[in-house]
Amino acid sequence: MSAPATDRVDGTRHGGIVVRLVEPHEHDDVARLSVAAYAHDYDISDTYRASLADVASRAAEHEVWVAQDVATGALLGTVATPRVGGHISPLGQDGELDFRLLAVDPSARGRGIGTLLTQFVIELARQRGLSRVVMNSGPRMTGAHRLYEGLGFVRQPERETRVVDGGTLLAFALDVPAADGGAVGDGRVVDARTGGGARGLP
């Protein structure tokens, strides 16, 4: 299924990396990437591993994006967002874009892929006319917390109500200025080579 007409960022290239919607034949590759990314740093349950690997169902209901190295064709990272008008997690509210399952292939760490994909989500929210980006992150995922806070996301303790294996999910939010408002690094998708030290996972 193609991206909604409002998602004009699909296929945009930055620093030799393209961010686009996943193709059906890539579902298994994205599943392996996602599981490898999370299992690299954390002990994950069989249930969570199966959820990470179920890319086909996720792509059918929501949008699964990939960051691809244009020169080599390698998939470097992925993130999932809802389709226009929807939400992908219980955290999302009206006027917000929530995202899940940001993952960077362990071999691609240090290239700013996590930052690139998060900035991509911010731009997606702006293009949809939404005012805030939100996400949950596991309490042990400190590398991801540093990434989000470095981009201006702020903890939302009053919205931290979900308990999973390992503790209570943290909630982060970033207000997105209008297209002509500037701020938040202008909310642009950045060059992955200069976007900062995006290490770790959400």
Short mmCIF file of C-alpha atoms in Angstrom, two decimals:
data_model
loop_
_atom_site.label_atom_id
_atom_site.label_comp_id
_atom_site.label_asym_id
_atom_site.label_seq_id
_atom_site.Cartn_x
_atom_site.Cartn_y
_atom_site.Cartn_z
CA MET A 1 0.00 0.00 0.00
CA SER A 2 1.39 3.39 -0.90
CA ALA A 3 1.90 6.23 1.54
CA PRO A 4 -0.88 8.77 2.03
CA ALA A 5 -0.67 11.83 -0.17
CA THR A 6 0.33 13.98 2.80
CA ASP A 7 3.46 11.95 3.45
CA ARG A 8 5.64 13.84 0.99
CA VAL A 9 8.79 12.97 2.89
CA ASP A 10 8.66 9.38 1.58
CA GLY A 11 11.70 8.78 -0.60
CA THR A 12 13.61 11.87 0.57
CA ARG A 13 17.37 11.40 0.52
CA HIS A 14 19.83 12.82 3.03
CA GLY A 15 23.54 12.17 3.13
CA GLY A 16 23.31 9.08 0.95
CA ILE A 17 20.44 7.60 2.96
CA VAL A 18 16.83 7.38 1.85
CA VAL A 19 13.91 7.07 4.27
CA ARG A 20 10.91 5.36 2.68
CA LEU A 21 8.10 2.93 3.35
CA VAL A 22 9.10 -0.70 3.61
CA GLU A 23 8.40 -2.99 0.66
CA PRO A 24 6.63 -6.32 1.28
CA HIS A 25 9.66 -8.33 0.21
CA GLU A 26 11.70 -6.55 2.92
CA HIS A 27 9.52 -7.56 5.86
CA ASP A 28 11.79 -10.44 6.88
CA ASP A 29 14.88 -8.24 6.65
CA VAL A 30 13.28 -5.57 8.84
CA ALA A 31 12.20 -8.26 11.31
CA ARG A 32 15.78 -9.51 11.60
CA LEU A 33 17.11 -5.96 11.93
CA SER A 34 14.62 -5.08 14.66
CA VAL A 35 15.23 -8.19 16.71
CA ALA A 36 19.01 -7.83 16.37
CA ALA A 37 18.85 -4.18 17.43
CA TYR A 38 16.89 -4.80 20.61
CA ALA A 39 18.54 -8.11 21.52
CA HIS A 40 21.98 -6.50 21.12
CA ASP A 41 21.55 -4.50 24.34
CA TYR A 42 18.61 -6.01 26.20
CA ASP A 43 17.18 -9.32 27.29
CA ILE A 44 13.88 -9.49 25.44
CA SER A 45 11.05 -11.92 26.06
CA ASP A 46 9.85 -14.38 23.46
CA THR A 47 6.59 -12.45 23.26
CA TYR A 48 8.34 -9.15 22.57
CA ARG A 49 10.68 -10.83 20.09
CA ALA A 50 7.66 -12.14 18.18
CA SER A 51 6.07 -8.68 18.22
CA LEU A 52 9.24 -7.09 16.85
CA ALA A 53 9.40 -9.68 14.09
CA ASP A 54 5.76 -9.28 13.01
CA VAL A 55 6.54 -6.57 10.47
CA ALA A 56 3.92 -7.74 7.98
CA SER A 57 1.03 -7.17 10.41
CA ARG A 58 2.48 -3.85 11.50
CA ALA A 59 2.86 -2.63 7.93
CA ALA A 60 -0.68 -3.72 7.06
CA GLU A 61 -2.19 -1.66 9.88
CA HIS A 62 0.26 1.21 10.23
CA GLU A 63 3.33 2.56 8.39
CA VAL A 64 6.75 0.97 8.65
CA TRP A 65 9.62 3.15 7.43
CA VAL A 66 13.17 2.11 6.64
CA ALA A 67 16.43 4.00 6.33
CA GLN A 68 18.39 2.57 3.41
CA ASP A 69 21.96 3.19 2.32
CA VAL A 70 21.59 4.34 -1.28
CA ALA A 71 25.06 3.16 -2.29
CA THR A 72 24.87 -0.36 -0.90
CA GLY A 73 21.13 -0.97 -0.63
CA ALA A 74 21.53 -2.05 3.00
CA LEU A 75 18.69 -1.39 5.42
CA LEU A 76 20.16 0.51 8.37
CA GLY A 77 17.17 1.26 10.58
CA THR A 78 13.41 1.33 10.90
CA VAL A 79 10.57 3.07 12.72
CA ALA A 80 6.79 2.63 12.76
CA THR A 81 4.15 5.37 12.71
CA PRO A 82 0.35 5.35 12.42
CA ARG A 83 -1.48 6.10 9.23
CA VAL A 84 -3.04 9.53 8.87
CA GLY A 85 -5.73 10.05 11.51
CA GLY A 86 -4.74 7.06 13.63
CA HIS A 87 -2.46 6.08 16.51
CA ILE A 88 -0.01 3.25 16.93
CA SER A 89 0.00 3.10 20.74
CA PRO A 90 -2.28 3.85 23.70
CA LEU A 91 -0.13 6.91 24.41
CA GLY A 92 -1.20 8.88 21.33
CA GLN A 93 -3.91 11.52 21.69
CA ASP A 94 -5.68 13.88 19.31
CA GLY A 95 -3.22 16.26 17.68
CA GLU A 96 -0.27 13.97 18.35
CA LEU A 97 1.85 11.62 16.25
CA ASP A 98 3.06 8.63 18.23
CA PHE A 99 5.77 6.28 17.02
CA ARG A 100 7.17 2.92 18.04
CA LEU A 101 9.94 0.43 17.49
CA LEU A 102 12.75 2.71 16.39
CA ALA A 103 15.64 0.36 15.71
CA VAL A 104 19.12 0.71 14.23
CA ASP A 105 21.10 -2.22 12.91
CA PRO A 106 23.99 -2.79 15.35
CA SER A 107 26.47 -2.57 12.48
CA ALA A 108 25.14 0.88 11.53
CA ARG A 109 25.42 2.53 14.93
CA GLY A 110 27.36 5.74 15.15
CA ARG A 111 26.07 6.99 11.78
CA GLY A 112 23.20 9.06 13.16
CA ILE A 113 20.48 6.74 11.89
CA GLY A 114 18.42 6.95 15.08
CA THR A 115 18.51 10.74 14.93
CA LEU A 116 17.67 10.71 11.23
CA LEU A 117 14.61 8.54 11.73
CA THR A 118 13.38 10.52 14.73
CA GLN A 119 13.75 13.79 12.82
CA PHE A 120 11.84 12.13 10.00
CA VAL A 121 8.95 11.41 12.36
CA ILE A 122 8.98 15.04 13.52
CA GLU A 123 8.74 16.22 9.92
CA LEU A 124 5.94 13.75 9.27
CA ALA A 125 3.99 15.23 12.19
CA ARG A 126 4.54 18.72 10.84
CA GLN A 127 3.31 17.77 7.38
CA ARG A 128 0.18 16.23 8.89
CA GLY A 129 -0.53 19.41 10.82
CA LEU A 130 -0.02 17.76 14.21
CA SER A 131 1.31 19.68 17.18
CA ARG A 132 3.24 17.06 19.15
CA VAL A 133 5.27 13.86 18.77
CA VAL A 134 5.10 11.31 21.59
CA MET A 135 6.51 7.90 22.36
CA ASN A 136 7.05 5.39 25.13
CA SER A 137 10.48 4.04 25.95
CA GLY A 138 11.52 1.25 28.26
CA PRO A 139 13.13 2.29 31.56
CA ARG A 140 16.39 0.52 30.74
CA MET A 141 16.80 2.10 27.30
CA THR A 142 19.02 4.92 28.44
CA GLY A 143 20.75 5.38 25.09
CA ALA A 144 17.41 6.15 23.48
CA HIS A 145 16.51 8.52 26.31
CA ARG A 146 19.67 10.53 25.60
CA LEU A 147 18.82 10.61 21.90
CA TYR A 148 15.29 11.92 22.53
CA GLU A 149 16.34 14.46 25.13
CA GLY A 150 19.08 15.70 22.80
CA LEU A 151 16.40 16.42 20.20
CA GLY A 152 14.28 18.35 22.70
CA PHE A 153 11.86 15.67 23.91
CA VAL A 154 10.68 16.09 27.51
CA ARG A 155 9.55 13.41 29.97
CA GLN A 156 5.82 13.27 30.69
CA PRO A 157 5.59 11.56 34.11
CA GLU A 158 1.83 12.11 34.34
CA ARG A 159 1.40 9.91 31.25
CA GLU A 160 3.60 7.06 32.45
CA THR A 161 0.86 4.59 33.27
CA ARG A 162 1.83 1.45 31.36
CA VAL A 163 3.75 -1.29 33.14
CA VAL A 164 5.63 -3.93 31.14
CA ASP A 165 8.33 -6.48 31.87
CA GLY A 166 11.18 -4.45 33.27
CA GLY A 167 9.12 -1.64 34.77
CA THR A 168 6.97 1.34 33.89
CA LEU A 169 7.26 2.70 30.36
CA LEU A 170 8.60 6.24 30.23
CA ALA A 171 6.73 8.79 28.13
CA PHE A 172 8.40 11.52 26.08
CA ALA A 173 6.88 14.39 24.09
CA LEU A 174 8.08 17.10 21.73
CA ASP A 175 6.00 20.07 20.65
CA VAL A 176 6.21 20.54 16.88
CA PRO A 177 6.13 24.13 15.60
CA ALA A 178 4.19 25.05 12.49
CA ALA A 179 5.98 24.80 9.18
CA ASP A 180 7.08 28.44 9.38
CA GLY A 181 7.80 28.41 13.10
CA GLY A 182 11.41 27.25 13.20
CA ALA A 183 12.78 25.82 16.48
CA VAL A 184 13.44 22.17 17.36
CA GLY A 185 16.34 22.13 14.96
CA ASP A 186 13.75 23.39 12.47
CA GLY A 187 12.29 19.89 12.69
CA ARG A 188 14.04 18.93 9.47
CA VAL A 189 15.24 15.49 8.56
CA VAL A 190 18.97 15.83 9.06
CA ASP A 191 22.03 14.55 7.27
CA ALA A 192 22.69 11.24 8.94
CA ARG A 193 26.43 11.89 8.88
CA THR A 194 26.16 15.08 10.94
CA GLY A 195 23.00 14.56 12.99
CA GLY A 196 24.78 13.79 16.23
CA GLY A 197 25.66 10.68 18.17
CA ALA A 198 22.53 8.61 17.71
CA ARG A 199 23.44 5.49 19.62
CA GLY A 200 21.21 3.05 21.41
CA LEU A 201 17.59 2.18 20.89
CA PRO A 202 14.20 3.46 21.95
#
